[in-house]
Structure formats: structure tokens, C-alpha cells
mmCIF file of C-alpha atoms and ligand atoms in Angstrom:
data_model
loop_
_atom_site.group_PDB
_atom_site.id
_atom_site.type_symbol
_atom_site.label_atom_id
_atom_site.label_comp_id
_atom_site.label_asym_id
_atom_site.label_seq_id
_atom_site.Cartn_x
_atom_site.Cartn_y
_atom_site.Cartn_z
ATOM 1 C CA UNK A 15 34.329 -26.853 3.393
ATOM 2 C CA UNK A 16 33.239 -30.263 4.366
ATOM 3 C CA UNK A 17 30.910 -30.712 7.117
ATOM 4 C CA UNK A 18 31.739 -32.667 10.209
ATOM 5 C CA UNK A 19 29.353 -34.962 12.059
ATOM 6 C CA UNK A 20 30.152 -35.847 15.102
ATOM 7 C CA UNK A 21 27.331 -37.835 16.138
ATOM 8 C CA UNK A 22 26.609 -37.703 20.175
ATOM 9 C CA UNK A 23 26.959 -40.751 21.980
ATOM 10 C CA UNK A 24 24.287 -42.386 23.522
ATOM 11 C CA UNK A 25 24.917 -41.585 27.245
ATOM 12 C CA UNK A 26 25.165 -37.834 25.392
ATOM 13 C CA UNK A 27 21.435 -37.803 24.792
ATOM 14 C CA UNK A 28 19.147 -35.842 26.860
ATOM 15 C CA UNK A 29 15.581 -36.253 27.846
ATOM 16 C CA UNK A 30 12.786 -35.039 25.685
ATOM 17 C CA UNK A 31 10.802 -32.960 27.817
ATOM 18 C CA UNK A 32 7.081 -32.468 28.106
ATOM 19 C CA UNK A 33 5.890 -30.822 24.740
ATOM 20 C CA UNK A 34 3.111 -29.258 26.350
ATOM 21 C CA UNK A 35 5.142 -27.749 28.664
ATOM 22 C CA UNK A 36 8.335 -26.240 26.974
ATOM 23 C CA UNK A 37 7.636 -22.497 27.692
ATOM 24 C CA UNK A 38 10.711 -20.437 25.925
ATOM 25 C CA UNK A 39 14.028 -21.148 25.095
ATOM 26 C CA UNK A 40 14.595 -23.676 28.394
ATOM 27 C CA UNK A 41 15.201 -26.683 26.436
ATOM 28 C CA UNK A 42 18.279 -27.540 23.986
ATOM 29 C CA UNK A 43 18.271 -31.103 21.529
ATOM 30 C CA UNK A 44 21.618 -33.465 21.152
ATOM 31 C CA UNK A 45 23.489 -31.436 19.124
ATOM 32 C CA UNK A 46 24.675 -28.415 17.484
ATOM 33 C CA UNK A 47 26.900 -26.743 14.698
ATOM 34 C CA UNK A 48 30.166 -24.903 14.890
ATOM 35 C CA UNK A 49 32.656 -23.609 12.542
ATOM 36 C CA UNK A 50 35.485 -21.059 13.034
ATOM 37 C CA UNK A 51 37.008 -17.519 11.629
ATOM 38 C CA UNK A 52 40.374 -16.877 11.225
ATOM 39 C CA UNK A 53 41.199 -13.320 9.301
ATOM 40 C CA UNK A 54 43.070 -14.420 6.047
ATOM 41 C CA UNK A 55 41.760 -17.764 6.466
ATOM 42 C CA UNK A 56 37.893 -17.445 6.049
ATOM 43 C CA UNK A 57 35.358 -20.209 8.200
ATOM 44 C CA UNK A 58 36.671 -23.271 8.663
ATOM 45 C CA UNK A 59 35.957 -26.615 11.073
ATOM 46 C CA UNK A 60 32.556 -26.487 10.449
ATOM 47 C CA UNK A 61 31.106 -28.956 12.720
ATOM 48 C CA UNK A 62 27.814 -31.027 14.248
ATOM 49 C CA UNK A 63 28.729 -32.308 17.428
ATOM 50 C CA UNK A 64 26.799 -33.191 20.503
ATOM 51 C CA UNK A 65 25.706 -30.579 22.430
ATOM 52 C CA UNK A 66 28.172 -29.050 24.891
ATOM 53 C CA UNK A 67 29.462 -26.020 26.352
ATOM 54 C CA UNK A 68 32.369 -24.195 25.274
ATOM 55 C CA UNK A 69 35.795 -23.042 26.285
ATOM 56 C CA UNK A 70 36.432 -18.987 25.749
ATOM 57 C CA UNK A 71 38.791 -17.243 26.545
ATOM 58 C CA UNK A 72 38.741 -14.499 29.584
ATOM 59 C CA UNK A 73 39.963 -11.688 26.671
ATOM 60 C CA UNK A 74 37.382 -12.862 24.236
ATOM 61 C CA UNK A 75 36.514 -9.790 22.948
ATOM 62 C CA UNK A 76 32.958 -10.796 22.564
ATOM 63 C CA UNK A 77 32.884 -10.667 26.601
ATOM 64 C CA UNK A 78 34.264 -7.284 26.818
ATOM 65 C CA UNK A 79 32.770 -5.131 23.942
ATOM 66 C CA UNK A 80 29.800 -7.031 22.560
ATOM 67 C CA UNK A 81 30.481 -7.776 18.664
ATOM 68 C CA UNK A 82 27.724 -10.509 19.287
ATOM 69 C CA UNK A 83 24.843 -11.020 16.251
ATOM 70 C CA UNK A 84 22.253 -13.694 16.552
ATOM 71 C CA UNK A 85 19.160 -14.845 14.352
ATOM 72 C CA UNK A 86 16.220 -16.864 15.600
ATOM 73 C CA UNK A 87 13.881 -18.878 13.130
ATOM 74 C CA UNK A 88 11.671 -21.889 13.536
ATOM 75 C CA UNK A 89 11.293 -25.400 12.303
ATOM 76 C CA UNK A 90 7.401 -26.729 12.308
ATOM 77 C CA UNK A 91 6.195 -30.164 12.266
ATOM 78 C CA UNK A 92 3.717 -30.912 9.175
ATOM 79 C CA UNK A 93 0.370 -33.143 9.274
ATOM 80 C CA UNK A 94 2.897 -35.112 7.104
ATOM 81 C CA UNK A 95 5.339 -35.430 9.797
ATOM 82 C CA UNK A 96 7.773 -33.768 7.604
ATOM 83 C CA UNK A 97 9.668 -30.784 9.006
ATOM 84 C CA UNK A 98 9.182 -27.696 7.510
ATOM 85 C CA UNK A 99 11.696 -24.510 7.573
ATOM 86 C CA UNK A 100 10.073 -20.855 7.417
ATOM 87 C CA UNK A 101 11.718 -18.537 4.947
ATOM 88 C CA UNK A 102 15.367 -19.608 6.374
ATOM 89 C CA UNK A 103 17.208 -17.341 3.627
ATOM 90 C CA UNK A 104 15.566 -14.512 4.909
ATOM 91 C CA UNK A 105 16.711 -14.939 8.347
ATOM 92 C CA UNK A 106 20.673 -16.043 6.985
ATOM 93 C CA UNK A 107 20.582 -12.737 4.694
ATOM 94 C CA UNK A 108 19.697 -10.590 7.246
ATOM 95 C CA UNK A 109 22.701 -12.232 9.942
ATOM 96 C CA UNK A 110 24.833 -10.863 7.430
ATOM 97 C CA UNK A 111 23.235 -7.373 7.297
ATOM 98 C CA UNK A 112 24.286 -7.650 10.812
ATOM 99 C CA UNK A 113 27.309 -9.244 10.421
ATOM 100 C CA UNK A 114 28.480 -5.950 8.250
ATOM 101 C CA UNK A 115 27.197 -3.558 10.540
ATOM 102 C CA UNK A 116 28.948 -4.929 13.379
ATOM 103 C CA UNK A 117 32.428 -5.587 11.680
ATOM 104 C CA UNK A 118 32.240 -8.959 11.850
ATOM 105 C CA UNK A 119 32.297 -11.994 8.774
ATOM 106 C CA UNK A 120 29.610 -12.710 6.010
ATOM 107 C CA UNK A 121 28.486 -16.068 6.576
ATOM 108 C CA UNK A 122 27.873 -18.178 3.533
ATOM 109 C CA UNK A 123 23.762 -18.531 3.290
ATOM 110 C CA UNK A 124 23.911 -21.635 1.322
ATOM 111 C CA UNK A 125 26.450 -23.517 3.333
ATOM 112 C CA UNK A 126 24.900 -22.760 6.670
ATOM 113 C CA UNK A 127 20.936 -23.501 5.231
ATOM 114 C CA UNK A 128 22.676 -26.870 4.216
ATOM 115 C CA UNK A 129 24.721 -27.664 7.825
ATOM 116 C CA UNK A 130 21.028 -26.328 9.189
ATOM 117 C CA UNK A 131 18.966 -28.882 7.440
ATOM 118 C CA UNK A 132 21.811 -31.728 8.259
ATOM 119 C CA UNK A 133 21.722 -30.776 12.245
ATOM 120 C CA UNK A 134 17.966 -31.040 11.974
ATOM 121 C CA UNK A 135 18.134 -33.916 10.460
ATOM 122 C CA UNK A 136 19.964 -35.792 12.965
ATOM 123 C CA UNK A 137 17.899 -33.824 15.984
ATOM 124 C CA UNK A 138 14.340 -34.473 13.840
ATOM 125 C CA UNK A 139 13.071 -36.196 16.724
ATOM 126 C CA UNK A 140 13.077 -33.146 18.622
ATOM 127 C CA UNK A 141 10.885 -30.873 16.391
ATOM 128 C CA UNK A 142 7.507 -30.828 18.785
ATOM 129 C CA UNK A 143 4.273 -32.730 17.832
ATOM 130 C CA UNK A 144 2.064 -30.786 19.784
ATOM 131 C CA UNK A 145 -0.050 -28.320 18.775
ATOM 132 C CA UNK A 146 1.587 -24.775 18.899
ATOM 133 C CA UNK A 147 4.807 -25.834 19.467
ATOM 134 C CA UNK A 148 7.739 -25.537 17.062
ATOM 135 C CA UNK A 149 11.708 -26.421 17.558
ATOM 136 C CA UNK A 150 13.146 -22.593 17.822
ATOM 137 C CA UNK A 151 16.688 -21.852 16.044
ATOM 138 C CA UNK A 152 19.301 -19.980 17.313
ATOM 139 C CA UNK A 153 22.199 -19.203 14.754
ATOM 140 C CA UNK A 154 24.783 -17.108 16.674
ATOM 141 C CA UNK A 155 28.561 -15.333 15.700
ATOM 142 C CA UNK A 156 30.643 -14.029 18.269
ATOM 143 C CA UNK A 157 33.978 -12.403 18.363
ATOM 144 C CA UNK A 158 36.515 -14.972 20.097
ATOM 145 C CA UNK A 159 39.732 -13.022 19.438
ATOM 146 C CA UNK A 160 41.729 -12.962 23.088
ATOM 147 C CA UNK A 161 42.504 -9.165 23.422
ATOM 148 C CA UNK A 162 41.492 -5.866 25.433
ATOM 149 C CA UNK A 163 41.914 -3.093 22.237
ATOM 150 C CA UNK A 164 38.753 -1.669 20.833
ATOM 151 C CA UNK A 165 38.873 -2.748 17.006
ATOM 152 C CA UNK A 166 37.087 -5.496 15.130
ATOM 153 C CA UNK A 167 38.184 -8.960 16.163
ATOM 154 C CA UNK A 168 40.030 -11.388 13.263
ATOM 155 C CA UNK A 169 38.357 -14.563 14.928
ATOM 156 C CA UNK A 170 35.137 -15.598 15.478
ATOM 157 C CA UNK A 171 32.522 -18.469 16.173
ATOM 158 C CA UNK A 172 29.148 -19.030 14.579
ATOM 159 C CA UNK A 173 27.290 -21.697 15.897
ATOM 160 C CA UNK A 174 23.857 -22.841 15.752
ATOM 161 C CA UNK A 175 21.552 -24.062 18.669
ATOM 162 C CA UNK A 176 18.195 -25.570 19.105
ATOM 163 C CA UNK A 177 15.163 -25.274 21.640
ATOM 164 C CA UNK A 178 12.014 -27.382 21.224
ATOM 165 C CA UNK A 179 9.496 -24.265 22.298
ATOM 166 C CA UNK A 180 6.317 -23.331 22.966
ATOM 167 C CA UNK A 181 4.462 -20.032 23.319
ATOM 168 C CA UNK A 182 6.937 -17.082 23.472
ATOM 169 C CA UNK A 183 4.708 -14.997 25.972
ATOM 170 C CA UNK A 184 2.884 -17.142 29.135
ATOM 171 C CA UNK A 185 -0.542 -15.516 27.691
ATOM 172 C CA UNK A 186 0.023 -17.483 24.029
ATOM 173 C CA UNK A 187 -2.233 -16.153 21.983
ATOM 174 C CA UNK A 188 -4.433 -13.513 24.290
ATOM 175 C CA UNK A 189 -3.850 -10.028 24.227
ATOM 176 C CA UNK A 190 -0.498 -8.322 26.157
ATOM 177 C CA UNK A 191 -0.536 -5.612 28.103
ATOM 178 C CA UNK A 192 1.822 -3.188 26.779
ATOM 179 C CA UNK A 193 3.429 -0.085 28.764
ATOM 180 C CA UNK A 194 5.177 2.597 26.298
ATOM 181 C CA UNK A 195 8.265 3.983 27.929
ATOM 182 C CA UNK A 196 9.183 7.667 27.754
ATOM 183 C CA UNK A 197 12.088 7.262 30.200
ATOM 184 C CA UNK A 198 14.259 5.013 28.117
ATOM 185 C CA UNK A 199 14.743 4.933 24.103
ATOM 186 C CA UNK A 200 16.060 1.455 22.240
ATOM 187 C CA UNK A 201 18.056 2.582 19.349
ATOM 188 C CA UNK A 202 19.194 5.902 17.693
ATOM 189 C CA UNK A 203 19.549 6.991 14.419
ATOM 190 C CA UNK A 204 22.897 5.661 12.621
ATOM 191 C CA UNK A 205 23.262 3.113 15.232
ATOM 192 C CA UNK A 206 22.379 -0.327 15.554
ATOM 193 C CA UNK A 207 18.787 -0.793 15.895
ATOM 194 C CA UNK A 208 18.121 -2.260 12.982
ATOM 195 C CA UNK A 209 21.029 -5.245 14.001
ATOM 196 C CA UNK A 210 20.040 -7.979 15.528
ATOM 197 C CA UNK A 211 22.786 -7.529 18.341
ATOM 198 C CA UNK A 212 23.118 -8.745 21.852
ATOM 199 C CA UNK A 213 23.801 -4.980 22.857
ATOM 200 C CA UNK A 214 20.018 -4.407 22.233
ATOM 201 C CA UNK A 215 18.524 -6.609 24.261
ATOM 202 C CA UNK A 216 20.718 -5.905 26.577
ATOM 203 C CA UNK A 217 20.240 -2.358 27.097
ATOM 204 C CA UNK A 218 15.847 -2.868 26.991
ATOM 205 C CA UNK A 219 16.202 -5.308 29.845
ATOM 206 C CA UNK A 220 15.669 -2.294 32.228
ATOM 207 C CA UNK A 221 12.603 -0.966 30.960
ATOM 208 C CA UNK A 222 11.012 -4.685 30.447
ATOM 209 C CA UNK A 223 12.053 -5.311 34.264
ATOM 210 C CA UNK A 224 10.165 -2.059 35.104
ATOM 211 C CA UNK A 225 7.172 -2.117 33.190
ATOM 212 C CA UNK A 226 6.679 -6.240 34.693
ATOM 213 C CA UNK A 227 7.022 -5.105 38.234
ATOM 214 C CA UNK A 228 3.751 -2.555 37.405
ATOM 215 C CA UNK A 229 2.213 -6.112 35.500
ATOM 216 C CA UNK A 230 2.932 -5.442 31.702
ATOM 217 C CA UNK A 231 3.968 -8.133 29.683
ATOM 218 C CA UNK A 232 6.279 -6.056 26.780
ATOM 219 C CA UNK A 233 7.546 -2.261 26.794
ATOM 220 C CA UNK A 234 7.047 -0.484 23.628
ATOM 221 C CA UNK A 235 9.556 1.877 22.179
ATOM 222 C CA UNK A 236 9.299 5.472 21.102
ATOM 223 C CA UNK A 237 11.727 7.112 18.847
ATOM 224 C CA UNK A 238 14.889 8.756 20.532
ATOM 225 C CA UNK A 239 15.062 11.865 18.607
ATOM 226 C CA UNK A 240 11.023 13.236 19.610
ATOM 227 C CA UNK A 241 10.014 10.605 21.904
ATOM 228 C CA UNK A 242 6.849 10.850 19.951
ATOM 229 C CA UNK A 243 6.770 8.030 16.953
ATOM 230 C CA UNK A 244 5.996 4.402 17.605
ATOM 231 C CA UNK A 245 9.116 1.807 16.703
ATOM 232 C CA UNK A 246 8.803 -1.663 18.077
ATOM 233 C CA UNK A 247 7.674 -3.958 21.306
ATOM 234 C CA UNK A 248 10.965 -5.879 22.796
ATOM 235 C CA UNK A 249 11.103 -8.857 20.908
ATOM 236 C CA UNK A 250 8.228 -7.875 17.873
ATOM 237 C CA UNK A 251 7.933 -5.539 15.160
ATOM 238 C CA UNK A 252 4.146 -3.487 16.231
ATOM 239 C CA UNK A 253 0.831 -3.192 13.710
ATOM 240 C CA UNK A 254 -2.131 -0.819 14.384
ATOM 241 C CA UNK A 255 -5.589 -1.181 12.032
ATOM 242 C CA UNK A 256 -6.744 2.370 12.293
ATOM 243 C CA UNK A 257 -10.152 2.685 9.977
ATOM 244 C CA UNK A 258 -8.992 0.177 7.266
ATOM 245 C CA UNK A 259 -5.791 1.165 6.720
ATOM 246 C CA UNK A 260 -2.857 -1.440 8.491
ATOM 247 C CA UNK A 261 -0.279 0.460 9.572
ATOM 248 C CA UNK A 262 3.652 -0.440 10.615
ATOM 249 C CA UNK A 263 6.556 2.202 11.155
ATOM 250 C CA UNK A 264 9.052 2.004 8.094
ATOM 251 C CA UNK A 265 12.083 0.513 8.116
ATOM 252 C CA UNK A 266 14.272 3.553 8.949
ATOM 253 C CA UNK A 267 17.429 2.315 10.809
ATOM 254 C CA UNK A 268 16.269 1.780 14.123
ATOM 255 C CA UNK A 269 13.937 -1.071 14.186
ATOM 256 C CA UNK A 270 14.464 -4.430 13.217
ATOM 257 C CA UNK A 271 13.412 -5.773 10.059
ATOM 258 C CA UNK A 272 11.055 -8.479 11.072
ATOM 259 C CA UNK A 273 11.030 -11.780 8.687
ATOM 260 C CA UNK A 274 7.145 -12.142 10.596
ATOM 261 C CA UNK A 275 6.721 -8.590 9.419
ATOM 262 C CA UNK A 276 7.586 -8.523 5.933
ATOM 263 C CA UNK A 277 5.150 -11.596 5.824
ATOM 264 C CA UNK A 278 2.036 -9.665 7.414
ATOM 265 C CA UNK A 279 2.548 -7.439 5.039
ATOM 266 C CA UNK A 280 2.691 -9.032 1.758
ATOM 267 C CA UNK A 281 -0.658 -11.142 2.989
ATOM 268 C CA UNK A 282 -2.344 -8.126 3.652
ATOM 269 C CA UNK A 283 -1.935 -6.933 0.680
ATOM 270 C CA UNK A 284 -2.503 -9.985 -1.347
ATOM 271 C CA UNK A 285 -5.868 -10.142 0.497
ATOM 272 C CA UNK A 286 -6.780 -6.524 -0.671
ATOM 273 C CA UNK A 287 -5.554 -4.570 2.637
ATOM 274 C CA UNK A 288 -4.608 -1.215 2.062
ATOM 275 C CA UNK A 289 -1.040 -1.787 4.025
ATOM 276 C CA UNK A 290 1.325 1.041 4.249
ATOM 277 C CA UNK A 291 4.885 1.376 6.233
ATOM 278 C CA UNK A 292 4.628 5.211 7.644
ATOM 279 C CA UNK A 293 5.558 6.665 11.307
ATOM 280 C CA UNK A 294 3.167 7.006 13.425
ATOM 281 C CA UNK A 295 2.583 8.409 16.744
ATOM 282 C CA UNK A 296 1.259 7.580 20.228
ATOM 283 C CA UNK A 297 -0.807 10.448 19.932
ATOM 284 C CA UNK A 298 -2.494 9.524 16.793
ATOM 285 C CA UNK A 299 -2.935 6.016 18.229
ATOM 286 C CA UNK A 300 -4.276 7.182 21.104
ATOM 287 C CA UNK A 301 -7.044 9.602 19.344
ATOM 288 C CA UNK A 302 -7.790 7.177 17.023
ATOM 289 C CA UNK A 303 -8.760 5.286 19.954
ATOM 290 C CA UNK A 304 -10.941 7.557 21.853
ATOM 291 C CA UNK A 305 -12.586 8.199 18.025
ATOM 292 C CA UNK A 306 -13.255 4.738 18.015
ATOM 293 C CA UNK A 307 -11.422 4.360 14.841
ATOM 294 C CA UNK A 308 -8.550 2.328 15.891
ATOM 295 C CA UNK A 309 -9.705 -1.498 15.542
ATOM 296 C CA UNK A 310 -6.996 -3.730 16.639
ATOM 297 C CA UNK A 311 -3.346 -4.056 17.541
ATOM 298 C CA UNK A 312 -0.608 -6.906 16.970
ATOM 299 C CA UNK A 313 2.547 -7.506 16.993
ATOM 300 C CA UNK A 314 4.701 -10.042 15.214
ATOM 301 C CA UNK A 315 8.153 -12.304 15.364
ATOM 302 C CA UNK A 316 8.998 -15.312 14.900
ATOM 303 C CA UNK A 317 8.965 -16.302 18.507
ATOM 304 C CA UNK A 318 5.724 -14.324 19.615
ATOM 305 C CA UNK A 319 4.221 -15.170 16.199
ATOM 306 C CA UNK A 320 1.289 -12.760 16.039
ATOM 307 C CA UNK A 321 0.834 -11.477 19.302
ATOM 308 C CA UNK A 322 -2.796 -9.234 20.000
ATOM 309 C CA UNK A 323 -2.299 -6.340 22.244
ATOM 310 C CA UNK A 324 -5.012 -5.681 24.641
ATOM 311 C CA UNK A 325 -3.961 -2.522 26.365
ATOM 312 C CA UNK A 326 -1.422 0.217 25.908
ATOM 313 C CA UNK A 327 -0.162 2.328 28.586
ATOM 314 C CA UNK A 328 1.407 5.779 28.573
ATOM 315 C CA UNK A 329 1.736 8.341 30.604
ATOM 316 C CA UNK A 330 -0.931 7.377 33.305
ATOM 317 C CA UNK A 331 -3.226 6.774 30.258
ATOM 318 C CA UNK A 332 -4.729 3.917 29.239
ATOM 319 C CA UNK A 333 -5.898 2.477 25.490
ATOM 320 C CA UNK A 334 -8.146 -0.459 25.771
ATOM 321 C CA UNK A 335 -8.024 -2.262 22.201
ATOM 322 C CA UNK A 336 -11.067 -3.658 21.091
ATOM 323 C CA UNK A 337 -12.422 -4.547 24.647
ATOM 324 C CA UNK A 338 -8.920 -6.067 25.417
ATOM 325 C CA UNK A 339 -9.929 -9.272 22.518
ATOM 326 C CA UNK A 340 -7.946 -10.609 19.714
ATOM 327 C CA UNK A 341 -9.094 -8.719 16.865
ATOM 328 C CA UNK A 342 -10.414 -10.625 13.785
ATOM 329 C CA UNK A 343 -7.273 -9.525 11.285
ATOM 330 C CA UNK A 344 -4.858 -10.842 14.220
ATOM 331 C CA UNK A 345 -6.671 -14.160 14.363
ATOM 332 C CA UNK A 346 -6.688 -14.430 10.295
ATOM 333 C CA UNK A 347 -3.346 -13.615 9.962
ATOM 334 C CA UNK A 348 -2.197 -15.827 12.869
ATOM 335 C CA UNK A 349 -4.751 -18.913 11.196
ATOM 336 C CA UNK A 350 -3.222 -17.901 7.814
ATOM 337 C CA UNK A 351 0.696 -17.760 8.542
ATOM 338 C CA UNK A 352 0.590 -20.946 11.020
ATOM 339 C CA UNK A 353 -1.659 -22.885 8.133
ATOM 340 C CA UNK A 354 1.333 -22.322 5.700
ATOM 341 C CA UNK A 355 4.347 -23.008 8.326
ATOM 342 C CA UNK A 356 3.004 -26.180 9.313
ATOM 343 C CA UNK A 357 2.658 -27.020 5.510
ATOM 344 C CA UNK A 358 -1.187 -26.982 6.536
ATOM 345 C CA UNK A 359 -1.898 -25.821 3.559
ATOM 346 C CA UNK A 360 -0.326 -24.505 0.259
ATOM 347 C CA UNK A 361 2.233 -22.135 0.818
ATOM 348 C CA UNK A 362 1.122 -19.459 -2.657
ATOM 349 C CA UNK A 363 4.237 -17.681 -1.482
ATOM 350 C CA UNK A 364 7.254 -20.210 -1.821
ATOM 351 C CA UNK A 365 8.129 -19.382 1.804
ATOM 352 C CA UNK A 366 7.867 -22.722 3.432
ATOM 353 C CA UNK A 367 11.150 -25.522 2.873
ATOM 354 C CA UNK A 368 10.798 -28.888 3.368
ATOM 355 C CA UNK A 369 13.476 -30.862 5.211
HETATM 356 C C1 COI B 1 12.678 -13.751 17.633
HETATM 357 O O1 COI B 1 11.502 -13.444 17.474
HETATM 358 O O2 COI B 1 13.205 -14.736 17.082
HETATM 359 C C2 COI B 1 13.541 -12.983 18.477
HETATM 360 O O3 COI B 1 14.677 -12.858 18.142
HETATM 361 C C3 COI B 1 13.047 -12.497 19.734
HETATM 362 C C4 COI B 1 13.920 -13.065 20.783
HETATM 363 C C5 COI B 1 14.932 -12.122 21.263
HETATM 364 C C6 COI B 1 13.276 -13.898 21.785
#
């Protein structure tokens, strides 16, 4: 497949706005990719073009039944001025986890890293200077077929986008307040929690419009089956430092499989932290709390980063977390991961990829 480039023409171009201002996701640069999927015929047309909107159809079955899968990764601007991808194969592996959960076409990592680093290339200008801002990357597939049966589609679009942001939450790097919903569950077990699937988002947006009327910032989930063990915050994968022991939920099928979180992890442990993936409840959280045991809570994504939690809510309770401050493994880890994404400093890992 070659790749297209389509320059945009200069009245195309849009205006830069304030980097100290971008907030999340409200921005988009010149241009983006596009190639098409055509059963028996595999991807084809792939594309950069200028940035424009597209023409679907009304049967698209993406509109109607959802087989939608997205990734979202980051591009950071070094001392160096270079631009710097963060573990990029990791996020393009794990599209295609969701790409075979959801029916829909394996993508080809190495093609679509290479059309990535060629659209950044052209859009370099728009990769933020200013401190804590980074140029967010949305790789998208959806089904385009024109047709009203339930089945898996035979065409679809991937396409990439890209948004100059900033923080992902208004309080950057302060503590959330979280509220833990009872009422509503995010994923089951056997179905698609794990994905990275519009349907998901879709179906939290009623909880996280609840719990912000009451002043919360995040809803966190429970498990569906007991309503009892901890799973994930909206958009980030949760951590809890009970004693000296950091502790995640496992991987089980109904969380996501955070790129932010496998990297928390394996610094932990290279720093010595005893760091172990087990379920764990809201209960235990909470008595660890009131035994004074429970030290600090984060979570992490690539768009929140490492995000402190200040407060959890549940059931009329409340768990203040270390006096509602960022706790001193949050701030290392956050210091730590953003030293080696902005090619700071030596990346001992091999996760960082220069442009
Ligand atoms: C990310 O962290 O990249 C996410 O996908 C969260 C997003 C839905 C804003």
C-alpha cells in the first residue's frame, strides 16, 4: 500500500490556538489519515489529507449498531524539540484486540505506526511547547457498510485524528473527587469491557452526568456480578497503596488494559514495590482507610496521566485520601513517566520513539 499525501492548502490551515489554554480534545491540526476496508479486498486508499469532515452514509452500520473501536496515545515535545511517541505499538496491538472482539479488521501495526509518524510529520508544528501539554492521538475504525441487518459489516474506515491538549481533568494534577456508583455497572463478564469501544463510553455517560451534578469529577465502577470489587474510573485504570503493597484489579475481561497501567506497574516494580494485580473491594478500601493503612490513591491513562484521588464516595460515606493531597508515589511516578515521555531523561525501558 502506498501512502497518499495530500498536503492541505494554505487557505486549509487553521489557527494554532493558545497552548496554555487547550483544555481536552477541542482542538484538531491540518490534517489527518484515512484508508478503507473492503471484505475480499483488505485496506486500501490509505491517505493524509487536510483535515475535513466526512460523507457517511444514513445506513452506515456504525450509526445504527455501534461496531466503533478507537485508541488514544500521545505525542510529547522533547527539550530537543524532537517529537517523541509513547509506546505506540502498544496502543496499535491492543486496536486490534479490539478490532477482533468487535468483528471488525486487523489493522497492520507497522503500516499505520509509519502513516502515524508521516502525518506528524507534516502537522509537527502542532505538537505543544508548553509545559504539560502534549498533541493527543485519536486512531479510530468504524463500520461504513450501508445496511440495517445485524451482522458484522464488510467495509470500514480507520482514520487517525489529532488534538494539541492539555490537562485531561480541569483540576490537572490535584486530587479528584471520585463517587463509586452502585446503581449502574460498566461492563459484564464475556462482554466488552476490556474493548476500547464507543458502546462503553457511551453507556457510563449517565452515571458521570450524575455523580457531576452532586460535584464529583469521575464515577468509579464496581463489578456487575457482586457490586462489591473495584474495576476502573471512566477514562483510567484505578491504584490503591494500602501498607506497602500497590494494588490494581487484574485484567479479567472487564476493564481496560491501560498502556499507562502496564507502565506503573513495571516502574514499581523496578523500583522495589511490592506490586500485585488482585481484586479488591470497596470495603477493604474503605477499612483500610479508617485503619489508617491506606496511603494514597491514583489513577492512570494516557489522557489523565496519573491522576491523585482525593476523596471517594459511596454510599453516603466518605474516604478522605491522605488529607485530600497528592501522595508522594503519585507525584514520583507522574515526575518519573513524564521525565521519560518528554525524552527528559533516558528512557531504561525502550518505551519512548523518536519521530
Ligand atoms: C485515553 O486515556 O486515551 C482515553 O481513551 C480516555 C478517553 C476516553 C478520553
Amino acid at each position: 500500500m502506498d501512502l497518499m499525501i495530500e498536503k492541505a492548502q494554505p487557505d486549509d490551515l487553521r489557527e494554532k490556538p493558545d497552548e496554555n489554554n487547550l483544555g481536552f480534545g477541542r482542538y484538531f491540526t491540518d490534517h489527518m489519515f484515512t484508508m478503507q476496508y473492503q471484505e475480499g479486498q483488505g485496506w486500501h486508499e490509505p491517505v493524509i489529507s487536510r483535515y475535513h469532515p466526512f460523507t457517511v452514509d444514513p445506513a452506515a452500520m456504525v450509526l445504527h449498531y455501534g461496531q466503533a473501536i478507537f485508541e488514544g496515545l500521545k505525542a510529547y515535545r522533547g527539550k530537543d524539540n524532537r517529537v517523541y511517541l509513547f509506546r505506540p505499538t502498544a496502543n496499535l496491538a491492543r486496536m486490534n484486540v479490539s478490532a477482533a472482539r468487535m468483528c471488525m479488521p486487523q489493522i497492520d501495526v507497522n503500516q499505520v505506526l509509519n502513516a502515524l509518524q508521516e502525518l506528524i510529520r507534516l502537522d509537527q508544528e502542532w505538537v505543544p511547547k508548553a509545559k504539560g501539554a502534549t498533541l493527543y492521538i485519536r486512531p479510530t475504525m468504524v463500520a461504513t457498510e450501508a445496511g440495517l441487518g445485524v451482522r458484522a459489516a464488510k467495509q470500514f474506515m480507520f482514520f487517525i485524528i489529532l488534538s494539541p491538549v492539555g490537562a485531561y481533568y480541569p483540576e490537572g494534577f490535584n486530587p479528584v473527587k471520585i463517587y463509586v456508583t452502585d446503581t449502574y455497572v460498566r461492563a459484564v463478564p464475556g462482554g466488552v469491557g476490556h474493548v476500547k469501544t464507543a458502546g462503553n463510553y457511551a453507556a457510563s455517560i449517565m452515571a458521570a452526568v450524575e455523580a457531576k451534578k452532586q460535584g464529583f469529577t469521575q464515577v468509579l465502577w464496581l463489578d456487575a456480578v457482586e457490586r462489591k470489587f473495584i474495576e476502573e474510573v471512566g477514562t483510567m485504570n484505578i491504584f490503591f497503596l494500602i501498607n506497602d503493597d500497590l494494588i490494581t484489579p487484574p485484567l479479567g475481561g472487564s476493564i481496560l488494559a491501560g498502556v499507562t497501567r502496564d507502565s506503573v506497574l513495571t516502574m514499581a516494580r523496578a523500583w522495589g514495590i511490592k506490586a500485585v494485580e488482585r481484586r479488591i473491594s470497596i470495603e477493604e478500601v474503605f477499612a483500610a482507610n479508617q485503619q489508617g493503612t491506606l496511603r494514597e490513591i491514583f489513577g492512570t491513562g494516557t489522557a489523565a496521566v496519573i491522576s491523585p484521588v482525593g476523596s471517594l464516595h459511596y454510599q453516603g460515606r466518605e474516604c478522605l485520601i491522605n488529607e485530600g493531597r497528592t501522595g508522594a508515589l503519585a507525584q514520583r511516578l507522574f515526575d518519573e513517566l513524564q521525565a521519560i515521555q518528554y525524552g527528559w531523561k533516558d528512557d531504561p525501558y525502550g518505551w519512548t520513539m523518536a519521530i
